[in-house]
Coordinates of C-alpha atoms (C1' of nucleotides) in Angstrom, one line a residue:
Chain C
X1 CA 11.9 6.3 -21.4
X2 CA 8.6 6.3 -18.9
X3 CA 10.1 6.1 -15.2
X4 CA 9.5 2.7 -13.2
X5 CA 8.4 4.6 -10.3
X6 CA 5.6 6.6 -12.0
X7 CA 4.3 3.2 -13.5
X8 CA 4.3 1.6 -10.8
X9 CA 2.6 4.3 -8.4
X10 CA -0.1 5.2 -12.2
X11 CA -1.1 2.1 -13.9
X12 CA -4.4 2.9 -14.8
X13 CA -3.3 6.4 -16.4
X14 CA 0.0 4.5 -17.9
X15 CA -2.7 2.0 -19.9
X16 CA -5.0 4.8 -20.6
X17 CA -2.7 7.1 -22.0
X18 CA -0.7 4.2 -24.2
X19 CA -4.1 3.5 -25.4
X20 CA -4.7 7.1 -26.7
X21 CA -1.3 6.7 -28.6
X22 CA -2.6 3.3 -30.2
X23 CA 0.3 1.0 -28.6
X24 CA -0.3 -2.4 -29.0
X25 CA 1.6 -3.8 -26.4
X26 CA -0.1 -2.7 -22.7
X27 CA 0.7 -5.5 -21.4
X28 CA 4.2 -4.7 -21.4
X29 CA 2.7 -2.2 -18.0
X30 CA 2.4 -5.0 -15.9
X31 CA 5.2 -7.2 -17.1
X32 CA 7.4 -4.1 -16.3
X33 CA 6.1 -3.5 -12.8
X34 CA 6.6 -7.3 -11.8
X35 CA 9.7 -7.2 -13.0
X36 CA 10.6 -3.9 -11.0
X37 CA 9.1 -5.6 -7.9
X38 CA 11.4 -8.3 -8.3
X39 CA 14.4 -6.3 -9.1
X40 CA 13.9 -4.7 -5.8
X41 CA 13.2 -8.1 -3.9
X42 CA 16.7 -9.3 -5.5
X43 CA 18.5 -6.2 -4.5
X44 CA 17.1 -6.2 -1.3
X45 CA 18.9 -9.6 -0.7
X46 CA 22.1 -8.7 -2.2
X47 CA 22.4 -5.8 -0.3
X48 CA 21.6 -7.9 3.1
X49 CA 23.9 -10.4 2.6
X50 CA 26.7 -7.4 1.1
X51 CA 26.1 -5.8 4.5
X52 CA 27.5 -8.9 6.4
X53 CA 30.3 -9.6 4.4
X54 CA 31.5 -6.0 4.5
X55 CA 30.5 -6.5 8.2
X56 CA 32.8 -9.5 8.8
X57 CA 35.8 -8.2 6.5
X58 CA 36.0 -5.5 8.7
X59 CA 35.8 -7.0 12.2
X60 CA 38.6 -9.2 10.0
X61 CA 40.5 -6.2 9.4
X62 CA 40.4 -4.9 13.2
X63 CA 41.5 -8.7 14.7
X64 CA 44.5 -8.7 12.1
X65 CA 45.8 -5.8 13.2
X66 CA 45.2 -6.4 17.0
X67 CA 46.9 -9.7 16.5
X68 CA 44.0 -12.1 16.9
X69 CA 45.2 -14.2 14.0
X70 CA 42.9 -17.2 15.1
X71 CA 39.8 -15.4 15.9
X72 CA 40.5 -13.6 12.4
X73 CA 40.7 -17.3 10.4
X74 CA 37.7 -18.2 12.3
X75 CA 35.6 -15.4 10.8
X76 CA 36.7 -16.1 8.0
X77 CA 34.5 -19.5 7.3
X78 CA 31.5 -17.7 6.8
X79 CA 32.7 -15.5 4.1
X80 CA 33.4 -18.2 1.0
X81 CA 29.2 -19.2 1.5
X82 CA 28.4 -15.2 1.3
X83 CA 30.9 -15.0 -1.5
X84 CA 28.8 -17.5 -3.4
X85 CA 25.3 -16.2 -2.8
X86 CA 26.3 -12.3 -3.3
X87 CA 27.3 -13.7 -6.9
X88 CA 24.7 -15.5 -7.5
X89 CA 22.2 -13.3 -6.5
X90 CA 23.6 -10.1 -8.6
X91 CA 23.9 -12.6 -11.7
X92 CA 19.7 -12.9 -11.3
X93 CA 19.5 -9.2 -10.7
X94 CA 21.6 -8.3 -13.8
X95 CA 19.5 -10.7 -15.8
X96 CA 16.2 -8.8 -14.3
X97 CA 17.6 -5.6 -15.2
X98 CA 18.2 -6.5 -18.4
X99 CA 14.8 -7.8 -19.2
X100 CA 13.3 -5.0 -17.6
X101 CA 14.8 -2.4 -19.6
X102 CA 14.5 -4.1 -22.8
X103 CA 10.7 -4.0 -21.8
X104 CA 10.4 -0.7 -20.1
X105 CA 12.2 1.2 -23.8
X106 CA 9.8 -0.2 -25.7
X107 CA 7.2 2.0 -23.8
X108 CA 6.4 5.6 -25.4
X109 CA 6.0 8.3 -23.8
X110 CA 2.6 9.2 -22.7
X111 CA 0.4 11.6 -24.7
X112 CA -0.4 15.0 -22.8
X113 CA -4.2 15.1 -22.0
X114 CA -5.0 17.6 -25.1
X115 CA -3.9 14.9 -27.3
X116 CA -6.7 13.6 -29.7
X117 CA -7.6 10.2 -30.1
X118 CA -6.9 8.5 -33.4
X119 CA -4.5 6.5 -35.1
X120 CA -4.0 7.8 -39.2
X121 CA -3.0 11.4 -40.0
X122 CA -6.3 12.2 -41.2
X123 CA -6.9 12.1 -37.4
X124 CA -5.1 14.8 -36.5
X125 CA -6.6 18.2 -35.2
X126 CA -6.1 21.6 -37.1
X127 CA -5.4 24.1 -34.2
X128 CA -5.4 27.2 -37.0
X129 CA -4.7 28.1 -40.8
X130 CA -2.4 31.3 -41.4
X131 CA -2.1 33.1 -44.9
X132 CA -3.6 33.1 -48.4
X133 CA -3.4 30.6 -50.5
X134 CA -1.8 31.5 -53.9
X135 CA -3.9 31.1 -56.8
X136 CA -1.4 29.8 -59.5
X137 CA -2.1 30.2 -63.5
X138 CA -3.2 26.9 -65.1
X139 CA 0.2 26.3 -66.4
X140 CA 2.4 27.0 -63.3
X141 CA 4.6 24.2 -62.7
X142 CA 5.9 22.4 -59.4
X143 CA 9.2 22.8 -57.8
X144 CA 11.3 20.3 -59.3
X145 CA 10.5 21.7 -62.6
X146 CA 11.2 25.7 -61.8
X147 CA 14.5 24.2 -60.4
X148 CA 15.3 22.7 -63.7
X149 CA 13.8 25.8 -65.6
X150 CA 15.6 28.1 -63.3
X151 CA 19.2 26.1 -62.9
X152 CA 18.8 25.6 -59.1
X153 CA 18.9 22.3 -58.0
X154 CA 19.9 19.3 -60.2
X155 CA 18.6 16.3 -59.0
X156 CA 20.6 13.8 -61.6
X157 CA 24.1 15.2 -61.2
X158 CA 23.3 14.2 -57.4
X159 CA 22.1 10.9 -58.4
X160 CA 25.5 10.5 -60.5
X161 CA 27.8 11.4 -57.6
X162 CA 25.5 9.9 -54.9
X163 CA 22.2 8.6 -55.5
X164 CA 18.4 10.0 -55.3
X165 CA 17.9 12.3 -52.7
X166 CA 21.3 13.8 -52.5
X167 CA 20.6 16.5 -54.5
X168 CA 23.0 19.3 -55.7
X169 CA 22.2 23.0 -55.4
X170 CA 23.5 25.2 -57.8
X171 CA 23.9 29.0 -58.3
X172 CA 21.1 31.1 -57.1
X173 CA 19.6 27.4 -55.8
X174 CA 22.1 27.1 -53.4
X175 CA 22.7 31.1 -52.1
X176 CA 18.7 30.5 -51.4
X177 CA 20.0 27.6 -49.1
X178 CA 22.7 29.7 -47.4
X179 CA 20.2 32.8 -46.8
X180 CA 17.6 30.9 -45.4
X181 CA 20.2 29.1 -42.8
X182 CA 21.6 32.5 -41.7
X183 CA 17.9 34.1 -41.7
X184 CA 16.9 31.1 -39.4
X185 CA 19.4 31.2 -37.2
X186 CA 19.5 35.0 -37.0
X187 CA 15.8 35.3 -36.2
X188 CA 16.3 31.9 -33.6
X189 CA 18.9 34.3 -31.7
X190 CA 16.7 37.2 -32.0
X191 CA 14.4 34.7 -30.1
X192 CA 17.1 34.2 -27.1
X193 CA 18.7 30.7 -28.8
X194 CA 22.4 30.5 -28.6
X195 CA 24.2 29.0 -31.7
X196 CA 26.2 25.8 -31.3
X197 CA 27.9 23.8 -34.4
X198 CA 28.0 20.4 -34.0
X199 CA 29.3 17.1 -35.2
X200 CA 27.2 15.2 -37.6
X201 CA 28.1 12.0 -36.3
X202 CA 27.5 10.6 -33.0
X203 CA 28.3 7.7 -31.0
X204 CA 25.3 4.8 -29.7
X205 CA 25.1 6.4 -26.6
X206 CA 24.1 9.8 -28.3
X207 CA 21.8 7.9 -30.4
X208 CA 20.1 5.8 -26.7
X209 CA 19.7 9.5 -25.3
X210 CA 17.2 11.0 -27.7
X211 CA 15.7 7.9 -28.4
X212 CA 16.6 6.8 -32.2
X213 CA 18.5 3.4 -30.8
X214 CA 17.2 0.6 -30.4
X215 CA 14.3 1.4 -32.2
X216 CA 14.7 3.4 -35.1
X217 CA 18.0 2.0 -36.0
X218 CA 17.2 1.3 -39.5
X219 CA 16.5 5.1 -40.1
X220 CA 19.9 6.2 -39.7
X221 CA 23.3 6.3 -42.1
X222 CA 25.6 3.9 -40.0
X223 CA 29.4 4.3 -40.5
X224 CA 30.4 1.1 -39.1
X225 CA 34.2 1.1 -39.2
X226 CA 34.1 3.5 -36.4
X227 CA 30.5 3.1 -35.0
X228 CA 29.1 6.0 -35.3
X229 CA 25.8 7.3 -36.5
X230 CA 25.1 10.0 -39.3
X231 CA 23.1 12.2 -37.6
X232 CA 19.4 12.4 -38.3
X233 CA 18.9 15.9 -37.0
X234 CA 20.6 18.3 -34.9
X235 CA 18.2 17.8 -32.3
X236 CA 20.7 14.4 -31.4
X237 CA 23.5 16.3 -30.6
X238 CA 22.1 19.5 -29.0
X239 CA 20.1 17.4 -26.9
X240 CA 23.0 15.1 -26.0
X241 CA 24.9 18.3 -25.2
X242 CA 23.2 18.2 -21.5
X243 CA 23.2 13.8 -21.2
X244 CA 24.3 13.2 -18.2
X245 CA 24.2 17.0 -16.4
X246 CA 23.0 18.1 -13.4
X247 CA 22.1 21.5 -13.9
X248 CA 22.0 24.3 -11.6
X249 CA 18.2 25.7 -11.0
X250 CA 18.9 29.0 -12.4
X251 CA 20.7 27.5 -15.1
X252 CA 17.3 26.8 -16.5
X253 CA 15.9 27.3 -19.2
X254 CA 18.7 26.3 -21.8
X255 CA 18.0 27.7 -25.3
X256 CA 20.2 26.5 -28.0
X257 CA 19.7 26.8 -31.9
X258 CA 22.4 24.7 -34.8
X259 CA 22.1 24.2 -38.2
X260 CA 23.2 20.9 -39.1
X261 CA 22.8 19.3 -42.5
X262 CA 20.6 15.6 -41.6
X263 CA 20.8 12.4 -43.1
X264 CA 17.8 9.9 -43.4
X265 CA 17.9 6.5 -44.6
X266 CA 14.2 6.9 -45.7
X267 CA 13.7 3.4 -46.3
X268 CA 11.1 2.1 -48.5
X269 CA 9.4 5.5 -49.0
X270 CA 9.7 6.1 -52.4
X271 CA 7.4 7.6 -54.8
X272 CA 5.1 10.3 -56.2
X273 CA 4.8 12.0 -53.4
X274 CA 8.8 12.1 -52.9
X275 CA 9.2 13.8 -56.1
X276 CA 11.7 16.4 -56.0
X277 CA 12.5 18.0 -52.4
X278 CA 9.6 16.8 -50.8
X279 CA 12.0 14.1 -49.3
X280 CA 15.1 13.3 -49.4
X281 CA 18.3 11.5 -47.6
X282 CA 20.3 14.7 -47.4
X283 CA 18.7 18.1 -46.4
X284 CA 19.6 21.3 -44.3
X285 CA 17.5 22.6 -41.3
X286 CA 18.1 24.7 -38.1
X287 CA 16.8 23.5 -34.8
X288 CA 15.6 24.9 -31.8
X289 CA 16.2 23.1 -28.3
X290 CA 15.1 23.8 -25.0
X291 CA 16.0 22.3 -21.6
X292 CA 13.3 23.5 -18.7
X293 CA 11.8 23.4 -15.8
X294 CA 8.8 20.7 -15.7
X295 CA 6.3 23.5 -14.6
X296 CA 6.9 25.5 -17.5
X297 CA 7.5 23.3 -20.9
X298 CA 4.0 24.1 -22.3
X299 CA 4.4 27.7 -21.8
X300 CA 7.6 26.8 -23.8
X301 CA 5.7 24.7 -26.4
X302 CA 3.5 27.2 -27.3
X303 CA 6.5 29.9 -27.7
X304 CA 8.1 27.5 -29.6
X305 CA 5.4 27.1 -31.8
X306 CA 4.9 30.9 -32.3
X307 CA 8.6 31.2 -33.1
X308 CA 8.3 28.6 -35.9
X309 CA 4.9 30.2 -37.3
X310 CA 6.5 33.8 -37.3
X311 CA 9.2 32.5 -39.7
X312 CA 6.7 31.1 -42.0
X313 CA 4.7 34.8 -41.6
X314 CA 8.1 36.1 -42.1
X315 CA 8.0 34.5 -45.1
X316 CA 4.9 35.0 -46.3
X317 CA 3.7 31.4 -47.0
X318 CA 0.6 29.9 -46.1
X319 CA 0.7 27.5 -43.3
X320 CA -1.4 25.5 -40.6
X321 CA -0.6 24.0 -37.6
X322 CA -1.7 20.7 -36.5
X323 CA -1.9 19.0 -33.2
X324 CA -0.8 15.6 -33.9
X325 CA -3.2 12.9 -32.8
X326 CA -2.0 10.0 -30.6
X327 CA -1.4 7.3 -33.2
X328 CA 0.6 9.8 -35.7
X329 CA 3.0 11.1 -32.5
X330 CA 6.5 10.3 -32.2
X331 CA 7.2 7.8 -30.2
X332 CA 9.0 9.9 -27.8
X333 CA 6.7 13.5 -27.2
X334 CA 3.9 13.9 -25.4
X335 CA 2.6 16.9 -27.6
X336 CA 3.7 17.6 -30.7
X337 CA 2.7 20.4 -33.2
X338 CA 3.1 19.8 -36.7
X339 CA 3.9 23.2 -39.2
X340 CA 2.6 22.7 -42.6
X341 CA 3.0 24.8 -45.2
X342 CA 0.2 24.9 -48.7
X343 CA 2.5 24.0 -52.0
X344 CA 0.3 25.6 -54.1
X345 CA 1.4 23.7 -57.2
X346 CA 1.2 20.7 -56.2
X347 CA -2.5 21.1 -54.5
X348 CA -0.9 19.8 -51.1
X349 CA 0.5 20.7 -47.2
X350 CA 3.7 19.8 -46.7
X351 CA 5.6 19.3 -43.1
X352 CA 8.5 21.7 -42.6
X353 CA 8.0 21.9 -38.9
X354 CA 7.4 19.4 -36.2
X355 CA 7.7 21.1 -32.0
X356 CA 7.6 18.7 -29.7
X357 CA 7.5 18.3 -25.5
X358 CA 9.0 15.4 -24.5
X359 CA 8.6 16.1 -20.6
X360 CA 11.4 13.5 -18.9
X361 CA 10.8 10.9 -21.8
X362 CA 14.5 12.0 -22.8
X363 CA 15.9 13.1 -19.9
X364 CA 15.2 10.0 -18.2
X365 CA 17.9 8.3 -20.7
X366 CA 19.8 11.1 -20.7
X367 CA 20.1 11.5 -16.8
X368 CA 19.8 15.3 -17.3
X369 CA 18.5 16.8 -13.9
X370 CA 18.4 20.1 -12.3
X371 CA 18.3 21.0 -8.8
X372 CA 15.4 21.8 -7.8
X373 CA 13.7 24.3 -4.8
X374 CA 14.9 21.6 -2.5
X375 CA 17.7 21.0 -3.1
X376 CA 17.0 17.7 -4.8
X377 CA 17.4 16.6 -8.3
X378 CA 14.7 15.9 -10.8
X379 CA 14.6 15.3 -14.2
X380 CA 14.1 18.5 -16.5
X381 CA 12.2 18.6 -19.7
X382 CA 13.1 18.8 -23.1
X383 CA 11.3 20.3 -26.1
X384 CA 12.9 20.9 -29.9
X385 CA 11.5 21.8 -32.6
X386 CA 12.7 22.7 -36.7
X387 CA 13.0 26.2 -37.2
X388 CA 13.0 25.0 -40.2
X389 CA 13.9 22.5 -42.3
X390 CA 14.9 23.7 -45.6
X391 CA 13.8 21.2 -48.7
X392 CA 9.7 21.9 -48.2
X393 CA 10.2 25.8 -47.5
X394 CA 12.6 26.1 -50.4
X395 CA 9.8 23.8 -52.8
X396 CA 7.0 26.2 -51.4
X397 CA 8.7 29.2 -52.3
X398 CA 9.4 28.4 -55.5
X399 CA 6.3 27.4 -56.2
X400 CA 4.0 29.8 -54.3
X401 CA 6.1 32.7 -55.7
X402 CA 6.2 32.1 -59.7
X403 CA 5.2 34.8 -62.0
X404 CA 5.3 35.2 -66.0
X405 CA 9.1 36.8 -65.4
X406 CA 10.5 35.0 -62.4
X407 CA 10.0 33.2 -58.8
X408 CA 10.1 36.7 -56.7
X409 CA 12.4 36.1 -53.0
X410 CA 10.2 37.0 -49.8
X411 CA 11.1 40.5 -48.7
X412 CA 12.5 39.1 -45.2
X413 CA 15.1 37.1 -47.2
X414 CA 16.5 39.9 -49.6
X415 CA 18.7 40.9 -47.3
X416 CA 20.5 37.5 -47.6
X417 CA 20.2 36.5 -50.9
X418 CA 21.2 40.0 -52.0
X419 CA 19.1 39.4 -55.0
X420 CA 14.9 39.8 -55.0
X421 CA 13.8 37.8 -58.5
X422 CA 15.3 34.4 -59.5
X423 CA 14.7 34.8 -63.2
Chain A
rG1 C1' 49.5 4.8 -38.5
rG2 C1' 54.2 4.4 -34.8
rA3 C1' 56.0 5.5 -29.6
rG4 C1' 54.9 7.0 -24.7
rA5 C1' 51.9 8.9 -20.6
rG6 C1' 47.4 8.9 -18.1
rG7 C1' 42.0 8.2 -16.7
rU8 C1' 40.0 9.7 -8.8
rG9 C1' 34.3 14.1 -6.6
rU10 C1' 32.4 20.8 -9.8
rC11 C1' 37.8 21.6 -10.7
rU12 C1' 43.2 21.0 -9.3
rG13 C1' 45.2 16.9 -7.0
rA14 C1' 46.8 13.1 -2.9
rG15 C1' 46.1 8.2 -2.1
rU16 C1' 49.8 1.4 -4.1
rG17 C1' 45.6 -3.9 0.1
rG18 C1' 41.7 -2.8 5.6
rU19 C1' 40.2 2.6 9.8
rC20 C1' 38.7 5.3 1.8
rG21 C1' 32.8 8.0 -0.4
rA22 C1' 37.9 8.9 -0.6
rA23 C1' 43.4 13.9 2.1
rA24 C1' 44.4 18.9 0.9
rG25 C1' 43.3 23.2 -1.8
rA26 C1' 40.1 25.8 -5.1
rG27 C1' 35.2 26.7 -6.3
rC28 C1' 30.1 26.9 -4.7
rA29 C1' 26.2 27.6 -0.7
rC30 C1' 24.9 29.5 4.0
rG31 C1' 26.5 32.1 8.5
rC32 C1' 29.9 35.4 11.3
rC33 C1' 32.9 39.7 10.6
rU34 C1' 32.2 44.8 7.6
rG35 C1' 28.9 51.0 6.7
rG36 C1' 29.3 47.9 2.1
rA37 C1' 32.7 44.8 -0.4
rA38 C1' 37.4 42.3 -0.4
rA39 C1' 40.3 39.7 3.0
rG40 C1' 39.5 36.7 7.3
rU41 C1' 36.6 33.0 9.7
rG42 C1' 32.9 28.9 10.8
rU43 C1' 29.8 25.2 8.7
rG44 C1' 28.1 22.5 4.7
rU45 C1' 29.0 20.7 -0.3
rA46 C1' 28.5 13.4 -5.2
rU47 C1' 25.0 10.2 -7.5
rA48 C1' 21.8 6.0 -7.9
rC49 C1' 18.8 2.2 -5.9
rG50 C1' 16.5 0.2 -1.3
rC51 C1' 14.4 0.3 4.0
rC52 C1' 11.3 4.0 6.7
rA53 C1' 4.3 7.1 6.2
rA54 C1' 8.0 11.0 5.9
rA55 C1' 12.1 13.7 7.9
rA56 C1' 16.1 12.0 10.7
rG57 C1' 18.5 7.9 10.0
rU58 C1' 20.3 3.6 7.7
rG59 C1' 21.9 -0.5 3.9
rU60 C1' 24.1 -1.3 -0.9
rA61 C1' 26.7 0.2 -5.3
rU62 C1' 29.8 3.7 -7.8
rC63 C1' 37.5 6.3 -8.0
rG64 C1' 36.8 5.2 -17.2
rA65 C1' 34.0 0.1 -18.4
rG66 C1' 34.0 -5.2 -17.7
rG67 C1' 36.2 -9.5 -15.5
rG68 C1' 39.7 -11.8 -11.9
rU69 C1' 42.8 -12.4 -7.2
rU70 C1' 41.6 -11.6 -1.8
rC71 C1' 38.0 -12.4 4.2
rG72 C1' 38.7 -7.2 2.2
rA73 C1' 40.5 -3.5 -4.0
rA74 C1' 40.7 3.5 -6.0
rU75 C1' 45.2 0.6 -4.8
rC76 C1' 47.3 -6.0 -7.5
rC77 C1' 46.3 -9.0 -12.4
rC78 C1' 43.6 -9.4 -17.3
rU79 C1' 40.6 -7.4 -21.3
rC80 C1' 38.3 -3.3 -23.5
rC81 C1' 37.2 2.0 -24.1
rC82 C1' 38.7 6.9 -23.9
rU83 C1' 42.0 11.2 -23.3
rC84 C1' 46.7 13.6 -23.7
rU85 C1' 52.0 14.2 -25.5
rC86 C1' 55.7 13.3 -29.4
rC87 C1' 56.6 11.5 -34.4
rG88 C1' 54.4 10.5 -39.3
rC89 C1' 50.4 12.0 -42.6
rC90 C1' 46.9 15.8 -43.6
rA91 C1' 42.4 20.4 -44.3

RNA sequence: GGAGAGGUGUCUGAGUGGUCGAAAGAGCACGCCUGGAAAGUGUGUAUACGCCAAAAGUGUAUCGAGGGUUCGAAUCCCUCCCUCUCCGCCA
C-alpha cells in the first residue's frame, strides 16, 4: 500500500510511475488525495469540538467535587449539542476513511526507475544467460514422461485421491523432493538465513499484510469453517512474522528462510503448457525473506538474486535472469527479477525464481517499522524471494540430465539423495 | 466439544466512574559513581493522525474489537474475537 503522505507531497511521479506499470486507473491519484484532504478537514473538526467537551467535562469534574453543584449543571447544557456533532462528524470521517482506503489498496506499488516499460512478458529485459544448454538426442522425452518411465511422480493416483495438480511423488521421485528442500535450505543458512517452520494457513489479516486480500482472493484455497487461508507461499507467513513490530535499528537486517509446501487455486489456467509439473495447485519451495533498512534493499536485491543464481550453478542448469518489465510486475514490488531456467525437452524457460523489493509497499499494511538514527520510526523494507521452488527445478533436471542408462543427480545434490543415477 | 478464568505500555503488574497515557517494579537508553565492571544513583523511555516552516510545543484517538450508558469510561452494560486452565477426544 503507497503512503497518502508520499502521494500527496509526488503526484506527478505517483502518475508517472503507475503509468510505467500499465495501471489503468490514475485517476484513482487524485480521487485519493481529495479524499485525504478531506479526511484531515473532518478530523480537524472532530478533534476541535473533542477538545471542548473534554474541556467542559473536566471543569465539570473540578465544580463537582468543590461542591458547585449549580455551576456544574449549568456547564453541562452545552455538552448534549457537542455530543451530537462529535458523532456526527466521526460517522463522515469513518465513511471517508473507508472510501479512501478501498481506493488507496487498489494502488500498486510504484516501479523502481530501472524498470522497463512494457506491458506483455515478451517485454521484459534479459539482465544475463548462465550455462549450456543441453543438446538432447531426437528421442529424449519431457518430464512427465521420464517420471512415468522412471516411477517418480504419478500424476493420476493424485488426480484419484485429489484432483490434477496434486501430484504424488514416489520412490526416488520423492527422496529428489526431500534432498532438494534440505540442500535449499542448508545453502540459504550458509547464506546467513535463519530457518523458521510455519503454519500453512493464515488468518485475513495475514493475507491484508502481504497483499493477496482483497485482491487476489480468488487465488487462494479458502477453508471457510474457520476462515483461514491455505497459504500461497511461505513468503505470507514469514513476512507476517514482523506485522505489526517496531524493530530495534540494529535489529536490522532480518534474514529468515522456510520451506513450506504452497497451494494455488490456479484458476482457469489449464493447458499445454501446464502439462506435468510445470504448474500445479500443490508444490514445495523454500523462501528467502529479508526485513531492511530502506537505504540498503537493492544492495539486498541483488545478493538475493546471486544467492538464487548460485543454486541453479550449483546445480548445473542453465538459467537466465530477467528484469520484469512494468506491466508483467506484481502488483506489489517495485523490482522484481525473474530466474528462469532452459527445459531442454520441451524447447522452453521456465520460472522457478521470482526476487522481489517491495520497499514499504508491505510494510505499510503491515505497520513494520524500525527505529531509525533519530530516534523515530519509519517503515522498513521487505524483499523475498524462492530459493526455489521445486516442481520446474525437479522437471529441468530430469530432463536436462537424461542419458541412454539413466537421468544422472547433480553432484551438489548426491550428498542428499544418497544415490547419483535414477535409472 | 463441556466447564471456568482472563485480555492494561517491551515485560511483570496495579488500577472498579473524573486529577489515568495510565501506579510500582523489571528491562532498555543516556549520565554520575568505578582503574574497569557489578552494585548504587539520577534522568528518560508508547503509537498514530493533526496544527506549526521546523524544533519546542500543542490537540485528538488508542488499556483485545465494536456498540451502549454518562457531562465524563481502562473502570458500568451489551455483542464479538482471542488467550489460558481443567475435563473429554486425539497425533
Amino acid at each position: 500500500m503507497l503512503q497518502v503522505s508520499y502521494i500527496r507531497d509526488n503526484r506527478e511521479q505517483v502518475l508517472q510511475g503507475l503509468a510505467v506499470k500499465n495501471f489503468k486507473q490514475p485517476e484513482l491519484v487524485e480521487e485519493v488525495v481529495e479524499l485525504d484532504e478531506k479526511r484531515r478537514q473532518t478530523q480537524n473538526q472532530v478533534d476541535n469540538v473533542s477538545a471542548q467537551a473534554n474541556a467542559a467535562a473536566k471543569q465539570i469534574g473540578e465544580l463537582m467535587r468543590s461542591g458547585k453543584k449549580e455551576e456544574a449543571e449549568a456547564v453541562k447544557a452545552n455538552t448534549g449539542k457537542w455530543k451530537e456533532e462529535i458523532k456526527q462528524l466521526n460517522e463522515q470521517l469513518a465513511a471517508i476513511e473507508e472510501d479512501l482506503s478501498s481506493k488507496i489498496v487498489l494502488l500498486p506499488n510504484l516501479p523502481h526507475a530501472s524498470v522497463p516499460k512494457g506491458i506483455t512478458p515478451e517485454e521484459n529485459e534479459v539482465v544475463l544467460e548462465n550455462g549450456n544448454k543441453p543438446e538432447l538426442p531426437a528421442n529424449a522425452l519431457p518430464h512427465w514422461e521420464l517420471a512415468a518411465k522412471y516411477n517418480l511422480i504419478d500424476f493420476e493416483l493424485g488426480v484419484k485421491i485429489t484432483g490434477a495438480g496434486f501430484p504424488v511423488y514416489k520412490g526416488k521421485g520423492a527422496k529428489l523432493q526431500r534432498a532438494l528442500i534440505s540442500f535449499f535450505l542448508d545453502e540459504a543458512e550458509k547464506a546467513g538465513y535463519s530457518e523458521v517452520m510455519l503454519p500453512l494457513m493464515v488468518n485475513e489479516a495475514s493475507g491484508f499484510g502481504t497483499g493477496q486480500l482483497p485482491d487476489k482472493e480468488g487465488q487462494m484455497y479458502f477453508v471457510g469453517q474457520d476462515n483461514l487461508y491455505l497459504i500461497p507461499t511461505a513468503e505470507v507467513p514469514i513476512t507476517n512474522l514482523y506485522r505489526d513490530v517496531i524493530l530495534k535499528g540494529d535489529e536490522l537486517p532480518v534474514k529468515n528462510c522456510g520451506y513450506t509446501p504452497c497451494f494455488r487455486r490456479e484458476a482457469g489456467s489449464y493447458g499445454a503448457h501446464v502439462r506435468g509439473l510445470n504448474r500445479l495447485h500443490q508444490f514445495d519451495k523454500v523462501e528467502i525473506v529479508q526485513v531492511v533498512h530502506p537505504d540498503e534493499s537493492y544492495n539486498v536485491l541483488e545478493q538475493m538474486s546471486t544467492h538464487v543464481q548460485s543454486l541453479l550453478q550449483k546445480l548445473g542448469l542453465p538459467y537466465r535472469v530477467l528484469r520484469l518489465c512494468g506491466g508483467d510486475m506484481s502488483f506489489a514490488s517495485a523490482l522484481t527479477y525473474d530466474m528462469e531456467t532452459w527445459s531442454a525437452a520441451q524447447q522452453r524457460w521456465l520460472e522457478v525464481s521470482s526476487v522481489s523489493n517491495f520497499e514499504t509497499f508491505q510494510s505499510n499494511r503491515l505497520k513494520l517499522r524500525f527505529r531509525n538514527a533519530e530516534g523515530k520510526t519509519q517503515l522498513a523494507h521487505t524483499l523475498n524471494g524462492s530459493a526455489l521452488a521445486l516442481p520446474r527445478i525437479v522437471a529441468t533436471l530430469l530432463e536436462n540430465n537424461q542419458t541412454e542408462t539413466g537421468i544422472k543427480i547433480p553432484e551438489a545434490l548426491v550428498p542428499y539423495t544418497r544415490f547419483d543415477m535414477i535409472d
